Tab-separated table of C-alpha atoms and ligand atoms in Angstrom:
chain	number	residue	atom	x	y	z
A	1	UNK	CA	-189.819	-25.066	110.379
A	2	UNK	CA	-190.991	-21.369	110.606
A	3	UNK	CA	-187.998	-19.694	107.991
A	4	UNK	CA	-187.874	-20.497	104.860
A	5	UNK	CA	-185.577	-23.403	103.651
A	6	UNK	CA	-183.099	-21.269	102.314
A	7	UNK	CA	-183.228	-18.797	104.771
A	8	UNK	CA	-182.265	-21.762	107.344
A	9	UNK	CA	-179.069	-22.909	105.100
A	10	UNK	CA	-177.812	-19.944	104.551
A	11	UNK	CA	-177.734	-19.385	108.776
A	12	UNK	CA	-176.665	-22.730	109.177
A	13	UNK	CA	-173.818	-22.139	106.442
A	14	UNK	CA	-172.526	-18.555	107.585
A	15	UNK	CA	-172.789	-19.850	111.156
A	16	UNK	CA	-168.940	-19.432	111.645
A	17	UNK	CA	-169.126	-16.042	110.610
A	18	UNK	CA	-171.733	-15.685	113.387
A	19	UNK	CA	-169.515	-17.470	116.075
A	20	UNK	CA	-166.992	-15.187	115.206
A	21	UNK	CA	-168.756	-12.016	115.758
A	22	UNK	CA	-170.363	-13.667	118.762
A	23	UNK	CA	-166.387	-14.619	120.367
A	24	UNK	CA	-165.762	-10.629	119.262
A	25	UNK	CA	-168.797	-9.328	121.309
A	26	UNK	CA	-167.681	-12.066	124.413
A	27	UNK	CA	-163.892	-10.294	124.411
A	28	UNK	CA	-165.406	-7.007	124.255
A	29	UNK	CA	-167.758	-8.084	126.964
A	30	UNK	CA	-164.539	-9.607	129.174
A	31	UNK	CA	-161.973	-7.231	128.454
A	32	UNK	CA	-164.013	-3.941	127.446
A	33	UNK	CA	-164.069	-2.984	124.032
A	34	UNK	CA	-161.120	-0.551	123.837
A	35	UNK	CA	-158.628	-3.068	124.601
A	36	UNK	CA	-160.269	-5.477	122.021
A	37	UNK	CA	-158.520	-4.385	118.638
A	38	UNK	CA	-161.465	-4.926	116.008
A	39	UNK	CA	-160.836	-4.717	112.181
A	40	UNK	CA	-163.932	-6.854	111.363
A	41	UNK	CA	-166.068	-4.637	110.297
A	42	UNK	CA	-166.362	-2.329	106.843
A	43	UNK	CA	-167.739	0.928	108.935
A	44	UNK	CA	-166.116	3.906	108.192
A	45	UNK	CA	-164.018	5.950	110.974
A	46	UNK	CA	-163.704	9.246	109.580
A	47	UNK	CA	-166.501	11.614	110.156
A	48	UNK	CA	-168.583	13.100	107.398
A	49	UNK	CA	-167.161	16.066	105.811
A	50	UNK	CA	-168.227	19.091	107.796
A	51	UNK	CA	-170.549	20.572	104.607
A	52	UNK	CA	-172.438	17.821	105.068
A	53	UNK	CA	-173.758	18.448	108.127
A	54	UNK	CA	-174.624	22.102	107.514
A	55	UNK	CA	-176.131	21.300	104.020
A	56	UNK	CA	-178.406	18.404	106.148
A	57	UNK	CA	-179.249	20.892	108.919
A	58	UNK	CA	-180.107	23.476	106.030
A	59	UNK	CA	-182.001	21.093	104.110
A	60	UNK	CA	-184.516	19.678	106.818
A	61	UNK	CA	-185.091	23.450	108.016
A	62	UNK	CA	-186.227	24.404	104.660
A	63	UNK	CA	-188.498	20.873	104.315
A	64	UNK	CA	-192.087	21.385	103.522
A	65	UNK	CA	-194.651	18.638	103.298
A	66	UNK	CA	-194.202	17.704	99.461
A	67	UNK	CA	-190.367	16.992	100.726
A	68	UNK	CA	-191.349	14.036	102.480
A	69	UNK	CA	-194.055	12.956	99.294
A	70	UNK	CA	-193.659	10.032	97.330
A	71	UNK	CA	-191.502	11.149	94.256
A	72	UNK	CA	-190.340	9.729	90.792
A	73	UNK	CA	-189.373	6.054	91.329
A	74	UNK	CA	-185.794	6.843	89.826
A	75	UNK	CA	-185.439	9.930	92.288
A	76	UNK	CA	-185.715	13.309	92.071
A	77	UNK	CA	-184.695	14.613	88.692
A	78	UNK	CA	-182.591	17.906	89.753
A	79	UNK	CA	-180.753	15.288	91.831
A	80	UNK	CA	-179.921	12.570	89.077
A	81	UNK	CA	-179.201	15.867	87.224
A	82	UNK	CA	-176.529	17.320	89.284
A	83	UNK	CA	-174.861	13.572	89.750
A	84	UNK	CA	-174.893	13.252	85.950
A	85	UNK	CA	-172.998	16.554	85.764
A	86	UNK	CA	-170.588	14.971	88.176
A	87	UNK	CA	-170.240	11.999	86.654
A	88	UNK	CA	-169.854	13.792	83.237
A	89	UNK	CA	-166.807	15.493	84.843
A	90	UNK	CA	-165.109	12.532	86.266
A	91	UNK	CA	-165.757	9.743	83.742
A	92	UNK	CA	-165.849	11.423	80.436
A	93	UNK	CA	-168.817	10.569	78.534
A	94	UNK	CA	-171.975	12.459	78.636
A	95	UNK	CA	-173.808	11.626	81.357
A	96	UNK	CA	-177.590	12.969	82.032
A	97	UNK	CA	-180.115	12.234	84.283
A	98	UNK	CA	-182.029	10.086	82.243
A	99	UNK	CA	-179.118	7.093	83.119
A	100	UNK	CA	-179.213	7.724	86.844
A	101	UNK	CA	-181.719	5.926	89.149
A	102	UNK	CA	-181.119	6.485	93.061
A	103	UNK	CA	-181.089	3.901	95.412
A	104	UNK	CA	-180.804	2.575	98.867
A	105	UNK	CA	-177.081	2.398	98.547
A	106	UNK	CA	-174.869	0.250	96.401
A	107	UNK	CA	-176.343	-2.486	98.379
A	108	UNK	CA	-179.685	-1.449	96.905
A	109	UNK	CA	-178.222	-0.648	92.860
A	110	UNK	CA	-177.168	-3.719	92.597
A	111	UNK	CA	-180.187	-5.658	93.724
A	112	UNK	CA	-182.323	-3.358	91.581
A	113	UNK	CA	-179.557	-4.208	88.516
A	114	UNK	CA	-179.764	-7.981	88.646
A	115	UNK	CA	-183.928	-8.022	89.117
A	116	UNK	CA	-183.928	-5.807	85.827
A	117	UNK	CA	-181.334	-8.181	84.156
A	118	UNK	CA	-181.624	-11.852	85.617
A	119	UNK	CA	-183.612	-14.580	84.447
A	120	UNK	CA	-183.789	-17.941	86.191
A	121	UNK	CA	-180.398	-19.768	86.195
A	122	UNK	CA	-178.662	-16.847	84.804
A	123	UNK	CA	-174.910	-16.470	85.706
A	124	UNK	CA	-173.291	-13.981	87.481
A	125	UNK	CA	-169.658	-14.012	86.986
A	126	UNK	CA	-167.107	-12.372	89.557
A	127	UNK	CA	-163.079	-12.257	90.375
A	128	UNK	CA	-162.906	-13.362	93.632
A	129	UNK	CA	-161.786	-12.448	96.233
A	130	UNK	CA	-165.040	-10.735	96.537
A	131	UNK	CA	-167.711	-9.204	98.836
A	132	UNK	CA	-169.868	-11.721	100.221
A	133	UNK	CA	-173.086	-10.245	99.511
A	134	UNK	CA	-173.119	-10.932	96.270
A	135	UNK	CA	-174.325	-14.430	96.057
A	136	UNK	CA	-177.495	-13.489	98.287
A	137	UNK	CA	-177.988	-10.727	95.512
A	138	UNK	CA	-177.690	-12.926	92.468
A	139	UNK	CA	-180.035	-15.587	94.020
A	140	UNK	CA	-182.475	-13.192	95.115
A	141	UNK	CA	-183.065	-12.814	91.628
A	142	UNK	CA	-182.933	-16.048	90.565
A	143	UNK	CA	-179.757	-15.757	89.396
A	144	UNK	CA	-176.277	-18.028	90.044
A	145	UNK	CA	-173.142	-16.688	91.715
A	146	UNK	CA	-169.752	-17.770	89.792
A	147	UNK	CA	-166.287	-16.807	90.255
A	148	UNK	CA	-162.907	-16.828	88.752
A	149	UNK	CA	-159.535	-16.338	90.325
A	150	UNK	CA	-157.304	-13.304	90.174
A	151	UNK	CA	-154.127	-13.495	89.900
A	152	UNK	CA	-151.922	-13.614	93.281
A	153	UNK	CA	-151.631	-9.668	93.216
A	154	UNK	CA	-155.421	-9.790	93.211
A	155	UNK	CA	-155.443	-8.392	89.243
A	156	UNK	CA	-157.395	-9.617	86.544
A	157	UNK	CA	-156.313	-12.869	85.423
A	158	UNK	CA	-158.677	-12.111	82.015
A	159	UNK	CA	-157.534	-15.781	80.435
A	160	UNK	CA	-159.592	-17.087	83.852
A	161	UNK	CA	-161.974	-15.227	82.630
A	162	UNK	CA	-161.964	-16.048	79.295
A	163	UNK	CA	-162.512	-19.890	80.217
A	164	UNK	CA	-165.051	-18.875	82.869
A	165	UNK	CA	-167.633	-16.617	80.881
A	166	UNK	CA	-170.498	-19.316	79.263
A	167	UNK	CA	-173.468	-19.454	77.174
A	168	UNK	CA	-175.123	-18.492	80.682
A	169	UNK	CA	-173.202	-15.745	81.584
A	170	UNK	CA	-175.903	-12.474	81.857
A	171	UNK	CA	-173.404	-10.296	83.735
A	172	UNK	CA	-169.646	-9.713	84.743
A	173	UNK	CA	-169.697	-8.033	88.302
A	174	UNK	CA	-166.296	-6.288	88.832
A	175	UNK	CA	-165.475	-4.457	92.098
A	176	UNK	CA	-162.534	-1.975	91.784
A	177	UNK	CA	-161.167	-0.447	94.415
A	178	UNK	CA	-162.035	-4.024	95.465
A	179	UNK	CA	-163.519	-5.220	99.106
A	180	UNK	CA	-161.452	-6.685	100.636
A	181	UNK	CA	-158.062	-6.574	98.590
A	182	UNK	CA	-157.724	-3.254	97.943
A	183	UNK	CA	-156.679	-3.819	94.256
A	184	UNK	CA	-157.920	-1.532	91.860
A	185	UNK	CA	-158.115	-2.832	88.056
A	186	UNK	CA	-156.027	-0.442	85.626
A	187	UNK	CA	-157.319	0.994	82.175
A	188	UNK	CA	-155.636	-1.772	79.991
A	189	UNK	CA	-157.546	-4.295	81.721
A	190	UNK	CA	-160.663	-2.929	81.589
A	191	UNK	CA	-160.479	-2.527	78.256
A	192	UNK	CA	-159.244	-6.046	77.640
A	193	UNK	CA	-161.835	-7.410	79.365
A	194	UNK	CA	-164.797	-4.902	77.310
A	195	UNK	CA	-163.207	-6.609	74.454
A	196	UNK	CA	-163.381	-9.651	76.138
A	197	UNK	CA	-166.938	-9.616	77.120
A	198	UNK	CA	-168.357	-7.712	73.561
A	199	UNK	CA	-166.362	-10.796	72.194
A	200	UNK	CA	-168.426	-12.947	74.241
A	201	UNK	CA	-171.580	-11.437	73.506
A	202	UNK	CA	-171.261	-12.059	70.152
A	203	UNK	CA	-170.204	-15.488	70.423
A	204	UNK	CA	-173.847	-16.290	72.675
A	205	UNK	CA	-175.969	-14.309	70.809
A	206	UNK	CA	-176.700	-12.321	73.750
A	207	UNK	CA	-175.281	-9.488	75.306
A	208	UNK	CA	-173.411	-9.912	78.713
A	209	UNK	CA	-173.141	-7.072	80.797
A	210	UNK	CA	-170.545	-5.329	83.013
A	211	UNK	CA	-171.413	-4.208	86.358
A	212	UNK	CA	-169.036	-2.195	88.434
A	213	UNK	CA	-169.944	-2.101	91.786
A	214	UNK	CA	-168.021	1.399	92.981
A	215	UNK	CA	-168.728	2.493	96.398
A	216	UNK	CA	-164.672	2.940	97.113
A	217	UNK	CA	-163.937	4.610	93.939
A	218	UNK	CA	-162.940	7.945	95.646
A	219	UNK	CA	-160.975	6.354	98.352
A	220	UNK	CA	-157.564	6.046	96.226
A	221	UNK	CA	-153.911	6.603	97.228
A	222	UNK	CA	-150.732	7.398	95.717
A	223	UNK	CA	-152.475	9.228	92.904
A	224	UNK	CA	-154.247	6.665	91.659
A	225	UNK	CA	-157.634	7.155	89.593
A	226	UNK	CA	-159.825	4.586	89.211
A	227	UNK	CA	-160.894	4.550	85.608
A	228	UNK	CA	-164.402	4.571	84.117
A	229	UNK	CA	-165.518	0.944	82.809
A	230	UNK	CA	-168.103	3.887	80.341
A	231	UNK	CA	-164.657	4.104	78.905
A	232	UNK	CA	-164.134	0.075	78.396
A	233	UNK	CA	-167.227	-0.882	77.470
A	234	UNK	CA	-170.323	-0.289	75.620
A	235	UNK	CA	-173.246	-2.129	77.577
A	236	UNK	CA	-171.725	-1.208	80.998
A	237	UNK	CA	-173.802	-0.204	84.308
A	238	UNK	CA	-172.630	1.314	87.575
A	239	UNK	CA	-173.270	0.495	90.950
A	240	UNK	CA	-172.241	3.026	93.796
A	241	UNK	CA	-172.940	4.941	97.030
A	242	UNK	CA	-172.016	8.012	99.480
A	243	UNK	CA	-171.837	5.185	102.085
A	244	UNK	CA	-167.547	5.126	102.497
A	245	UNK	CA	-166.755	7.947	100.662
A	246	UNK	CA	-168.695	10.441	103.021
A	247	UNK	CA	-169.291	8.210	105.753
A	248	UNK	CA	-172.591	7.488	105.842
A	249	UNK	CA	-173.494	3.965	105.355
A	250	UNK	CA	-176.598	3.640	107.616
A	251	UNK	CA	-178.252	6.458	105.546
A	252	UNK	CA	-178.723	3.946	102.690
A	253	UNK	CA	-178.284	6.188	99.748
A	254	UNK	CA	-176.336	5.761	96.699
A	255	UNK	CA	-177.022	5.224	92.749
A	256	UNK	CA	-177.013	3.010	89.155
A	257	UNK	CA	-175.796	4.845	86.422
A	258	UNK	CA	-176.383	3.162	82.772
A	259	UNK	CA	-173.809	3.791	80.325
A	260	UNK	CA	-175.290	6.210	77.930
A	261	UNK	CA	-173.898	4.152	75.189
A	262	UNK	CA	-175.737	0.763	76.013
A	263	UNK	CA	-177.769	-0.974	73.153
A	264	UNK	CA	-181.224	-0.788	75.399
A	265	UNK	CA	-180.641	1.907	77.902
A	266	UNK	CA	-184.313	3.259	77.428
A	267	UNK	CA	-185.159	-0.363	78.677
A	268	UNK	CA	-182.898	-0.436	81.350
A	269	UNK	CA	-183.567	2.684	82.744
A	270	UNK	CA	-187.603	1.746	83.028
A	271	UNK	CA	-187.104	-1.810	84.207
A	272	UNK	CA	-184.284	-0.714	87.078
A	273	UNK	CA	-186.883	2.139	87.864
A	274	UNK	CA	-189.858	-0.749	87.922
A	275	UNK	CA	-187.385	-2.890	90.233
A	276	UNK	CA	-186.654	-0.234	92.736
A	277	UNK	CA	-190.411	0.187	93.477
A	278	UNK	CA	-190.773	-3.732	93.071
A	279	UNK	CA	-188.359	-4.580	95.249
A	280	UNK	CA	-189.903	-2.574	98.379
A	281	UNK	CA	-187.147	0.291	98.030
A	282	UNK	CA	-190.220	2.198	96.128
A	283	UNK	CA	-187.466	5.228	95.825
A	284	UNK	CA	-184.597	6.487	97.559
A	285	UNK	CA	-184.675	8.300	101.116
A	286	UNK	CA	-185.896	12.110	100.198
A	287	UNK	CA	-184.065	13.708	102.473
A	288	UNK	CA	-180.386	12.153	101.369
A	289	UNK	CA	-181.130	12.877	97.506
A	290	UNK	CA	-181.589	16.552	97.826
A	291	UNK	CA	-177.912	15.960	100.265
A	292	UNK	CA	-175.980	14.316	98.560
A	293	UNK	CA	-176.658	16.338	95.392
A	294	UNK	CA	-174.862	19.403	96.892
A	295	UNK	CA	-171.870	16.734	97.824
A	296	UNK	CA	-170.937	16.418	94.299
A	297	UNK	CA	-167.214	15.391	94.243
A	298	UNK	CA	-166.543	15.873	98.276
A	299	UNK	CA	-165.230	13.219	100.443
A	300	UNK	CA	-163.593	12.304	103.827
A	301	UNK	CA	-159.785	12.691	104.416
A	302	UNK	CA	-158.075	10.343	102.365
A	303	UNK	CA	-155.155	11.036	103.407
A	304	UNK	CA	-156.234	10.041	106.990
A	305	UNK	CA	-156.810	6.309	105.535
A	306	UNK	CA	-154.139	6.157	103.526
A	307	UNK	CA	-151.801	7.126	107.210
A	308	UNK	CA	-153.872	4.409	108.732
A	309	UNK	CA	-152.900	1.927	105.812
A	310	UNK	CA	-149.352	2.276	105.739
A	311	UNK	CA	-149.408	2.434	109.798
A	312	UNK	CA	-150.585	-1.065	109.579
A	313	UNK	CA	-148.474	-2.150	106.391
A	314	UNK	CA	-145.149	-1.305	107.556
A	315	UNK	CA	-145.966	-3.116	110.955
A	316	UNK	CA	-146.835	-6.173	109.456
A	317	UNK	CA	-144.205	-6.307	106.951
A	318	UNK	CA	-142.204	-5.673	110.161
A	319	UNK	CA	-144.081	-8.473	111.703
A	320	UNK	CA	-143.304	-10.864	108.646
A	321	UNK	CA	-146.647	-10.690	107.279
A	322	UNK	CA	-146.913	-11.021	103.297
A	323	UNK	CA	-149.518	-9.258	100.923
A	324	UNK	CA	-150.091	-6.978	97.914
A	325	UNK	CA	-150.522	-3.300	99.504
A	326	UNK	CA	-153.761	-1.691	98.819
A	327	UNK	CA	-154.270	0.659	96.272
A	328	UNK	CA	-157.909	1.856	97.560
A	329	UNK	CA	-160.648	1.146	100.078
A	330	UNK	CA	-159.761	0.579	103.425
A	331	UNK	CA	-158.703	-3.198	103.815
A	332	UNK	CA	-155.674	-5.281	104.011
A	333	UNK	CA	-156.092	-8.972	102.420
A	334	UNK	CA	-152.758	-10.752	104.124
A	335	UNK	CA	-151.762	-14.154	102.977
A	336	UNK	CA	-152.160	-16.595	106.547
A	337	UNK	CA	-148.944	-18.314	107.609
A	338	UNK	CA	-151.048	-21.674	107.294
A	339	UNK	CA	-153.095	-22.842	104.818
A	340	UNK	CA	-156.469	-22.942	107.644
A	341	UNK	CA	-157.024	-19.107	107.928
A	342	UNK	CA	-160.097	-19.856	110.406
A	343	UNK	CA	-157.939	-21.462	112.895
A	344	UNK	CA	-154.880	-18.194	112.391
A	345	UNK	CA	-158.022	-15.845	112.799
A	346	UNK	CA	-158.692	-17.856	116.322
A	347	UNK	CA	-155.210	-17.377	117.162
A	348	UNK	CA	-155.145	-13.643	116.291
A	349	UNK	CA	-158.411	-13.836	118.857
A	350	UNK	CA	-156.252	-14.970	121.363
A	351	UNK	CA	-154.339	-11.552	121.514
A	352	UNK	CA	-157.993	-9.915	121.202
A	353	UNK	CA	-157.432	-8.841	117.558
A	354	UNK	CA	-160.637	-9.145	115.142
A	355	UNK	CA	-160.445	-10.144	111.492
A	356	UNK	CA	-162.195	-11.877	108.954
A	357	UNK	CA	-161.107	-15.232	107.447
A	358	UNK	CA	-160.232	-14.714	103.959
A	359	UNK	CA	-162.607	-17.983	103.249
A	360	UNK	CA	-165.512	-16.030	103.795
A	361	UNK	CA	-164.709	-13.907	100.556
A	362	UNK	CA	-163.576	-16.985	98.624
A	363	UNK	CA	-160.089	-16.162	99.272
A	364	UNK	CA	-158.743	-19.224	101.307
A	365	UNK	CA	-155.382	-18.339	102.567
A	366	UNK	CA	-155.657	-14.742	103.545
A	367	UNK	CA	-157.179	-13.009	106.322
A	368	UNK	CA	-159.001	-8.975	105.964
A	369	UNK	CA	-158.285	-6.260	108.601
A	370	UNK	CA	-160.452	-3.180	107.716
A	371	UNK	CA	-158.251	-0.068	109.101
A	372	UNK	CA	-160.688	1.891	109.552
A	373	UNK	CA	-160.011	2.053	113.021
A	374	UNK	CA	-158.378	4.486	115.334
A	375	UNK	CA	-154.529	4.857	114.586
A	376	UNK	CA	-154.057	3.847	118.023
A	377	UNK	CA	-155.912	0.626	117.507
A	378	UNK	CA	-153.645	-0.450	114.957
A	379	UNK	CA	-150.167	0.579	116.777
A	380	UNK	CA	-151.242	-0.991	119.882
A	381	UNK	CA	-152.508	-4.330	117.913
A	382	UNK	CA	-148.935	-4.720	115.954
A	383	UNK	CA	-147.315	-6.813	119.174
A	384	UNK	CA	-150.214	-9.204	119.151
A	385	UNK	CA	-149.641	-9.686	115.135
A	386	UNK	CA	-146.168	-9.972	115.829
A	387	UNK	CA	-146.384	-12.434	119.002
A	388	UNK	CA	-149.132	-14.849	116.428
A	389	UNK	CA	-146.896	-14.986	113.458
A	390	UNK	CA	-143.680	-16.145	115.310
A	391	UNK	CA	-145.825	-19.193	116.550
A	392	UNK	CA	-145.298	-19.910	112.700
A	393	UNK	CA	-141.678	-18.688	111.950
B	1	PLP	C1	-167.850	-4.072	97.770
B	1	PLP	C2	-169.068	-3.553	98.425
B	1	PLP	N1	-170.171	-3.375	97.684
B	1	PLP	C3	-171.308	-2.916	98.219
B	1	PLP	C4	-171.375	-2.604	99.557
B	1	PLP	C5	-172.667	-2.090	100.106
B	1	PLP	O1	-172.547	-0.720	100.226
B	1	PLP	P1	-173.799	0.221	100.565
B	1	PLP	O2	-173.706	0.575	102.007
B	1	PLP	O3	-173.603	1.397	99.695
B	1	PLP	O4	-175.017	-0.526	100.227
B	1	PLP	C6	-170.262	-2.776	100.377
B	1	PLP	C7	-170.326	-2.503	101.815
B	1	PLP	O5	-169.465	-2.797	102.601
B	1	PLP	C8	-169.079	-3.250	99.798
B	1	PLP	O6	-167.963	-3.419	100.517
């Protein structure tokens, strides 16, 4: 065999997944892809705010050579600088750009987090339903994915997590607005589960860390604000990007912030910055840094998503679908008429609508439909919803 072992099982295991994009592409390739209604896929709609363009067009004409140099491995300090000003003003402690590092994305922070803090056979704890990168990350550092359940509103159920958090435990990994529910985790539970965790820590000798991977934090509705885990807990560490919230994903650029507060941010800070060179990233793309540092605090329409999600919500509930309405991001996490959500995502197939099976995020039962889409997409998928959940009424 020419891949690696694990390489091959993982394939092998995700195959479905595969087959499902592969039955997408066919549909597309049968029917043509506007009358194929697909919510599979996490990519953003909205175009970037207009500044960034101009500040990217201004920023390459003014590039000299050294722009394009090799640079500090944690990026370029005016850049950490200006995010720790922004981070100051939206999170509360004082944040400085000694506890940034920039990365390729969130994608990128989080692999560079668990190579600074995983030893072999160290746990990773996460509520699930949860992204399904993050087992890949964990075991690319040696490390071991576990999750607890949420409750059915997709909350923290912090008793689960009580029970769930062992000797082993080297990090809690929460994702809030969460991909693919939607839910975002209020203040009080936070800071139940900082006490939980500090608790924890004492108990093991060892502290446990919390990880909040962020990169929907600014795509809220109804006035909600996501609060700062800084806030919650001590030895706390951010994950996040510019990927959703300005719409650029494929520009790989985002950023880990350490809580200023941590026991051993000094050694945090220099292993992340070791791991990000390590790891191949080596730093983050140039010309993004010096960007996104003038897009402090900017970010696409919200108020376009949050049209798109209650499009789609009121024509499910319509349809007779059941689910806890998102509070953030842009996904829906419905609850499947029958237990076998692979075989309801076939049937939605058969009316040429594209989701994923909630059993891919460790959340049998459910289905996700990302609405990021074209409003039309999701008015002219609602009869094809409709048509597959009266099979089951
Ligand atoms: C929850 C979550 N975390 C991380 C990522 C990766 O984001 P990035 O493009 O910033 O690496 C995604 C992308 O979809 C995501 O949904």
């Amino acid at each position: 065999m020419t891949v690696a072992r694990k390489i091959n099982e993982i394939m092998t295991r995700s195959s479905w997944i595969r087959k499902m994009f592969e039955e997408g592409a066919r549909l597309k390739a049968v029917h043509g892809a506007a009358n194929v209604f697909d919510f599979s896929l996490g990519n953003p709609s909205l175009p970037p705010p207009e500044k960034f363009n101009r500040i990217l067009r201004d920023t390459v004409d003014a590039c000299g050579l050294e722009d394009h140099c090799y640079m500090p491995q944690a990026g370029y300090p005016q850049v950490c600088a200006s995010i720790a000003a922004y981070l100051t003003e939206e999170q509360g402690p004082d944040i400085t750009c000694d506890e940034i590092i920039m990365t390729c994305g969130a994608a990128g922070a989080l692999n560079v987090i668990f190579k600074t803090l995983l030893d072999p056979g160290d746990e990773v704890l996460t509520p699930v339903p949860c992204f399904v990168e993050y087992r890949f990350y964990a075991d690319n550092h040696g490390g071991v994915l576990k999750t607890v359940n949420t409750r059915p509103d997709f909350t923290l159920d912090i008793d689960a997590l009580k029970d769930a958090i062992t000797a082993k435990t080297k990090a809690v990994l929460i994702n809030s607005p969460n991909n693919p529910t939607g839910q975002i985790y209020s203040k009080t539970s936070l800071d139940e589960l900082g006490r939980l965790i500090e608790q924890k820590s004492r108990e093991f000798g060892h502290i446990i860390y919390l990880v909040a991977d962020e990169p929907y934090r600014k795509i809220v509705f109804d006035g909600i604000r996501v609060p700062s885990i800084f806030r919650s807990y001590r030895e706390s560490i951010i994950a996040t990007s510019y990927s959703k919230d300005i719409s650029i994903p494929g520009e790989r650029i985002g950023f880990a912030a350490v809580n200023p507060a941590a026991s051993f941010k000094n050694e945090l800070m220099a292993g992340m910055t070791l791991s990000n060179r390590i790891l191949g990233f080596v730093n983050a793309p140039a010309l993004m840094q010096r960007v996104v540092a003038c897009m402090q605090g900017i970010s696409v329409d919200i108020d376009a998503y949050k049209r798109k999600r209650d499009l789609l919500c009121d024509g499910l509930v319509d349809a007779g679908y059941a689910f806890t309405k998102p509070s953030g991001a842009f996904y829906l996490f419905p609850q499947t008429p029958i237990a076998d959500d692979v075989a309801f995502v076939k049937d939605l197939q058969q009316e040429l609508i594209l989701v994923v099976p909630g059993s891919g995020f460790s959340g049998p039962g459910h289905f996700r439909v990302a609405f990021c889409v074209e409003d039309e997409t999701i008015v002219n998928a609602l009869p094809g919803f409709r048509k597959v959940m009266q099979k089951y009424k």
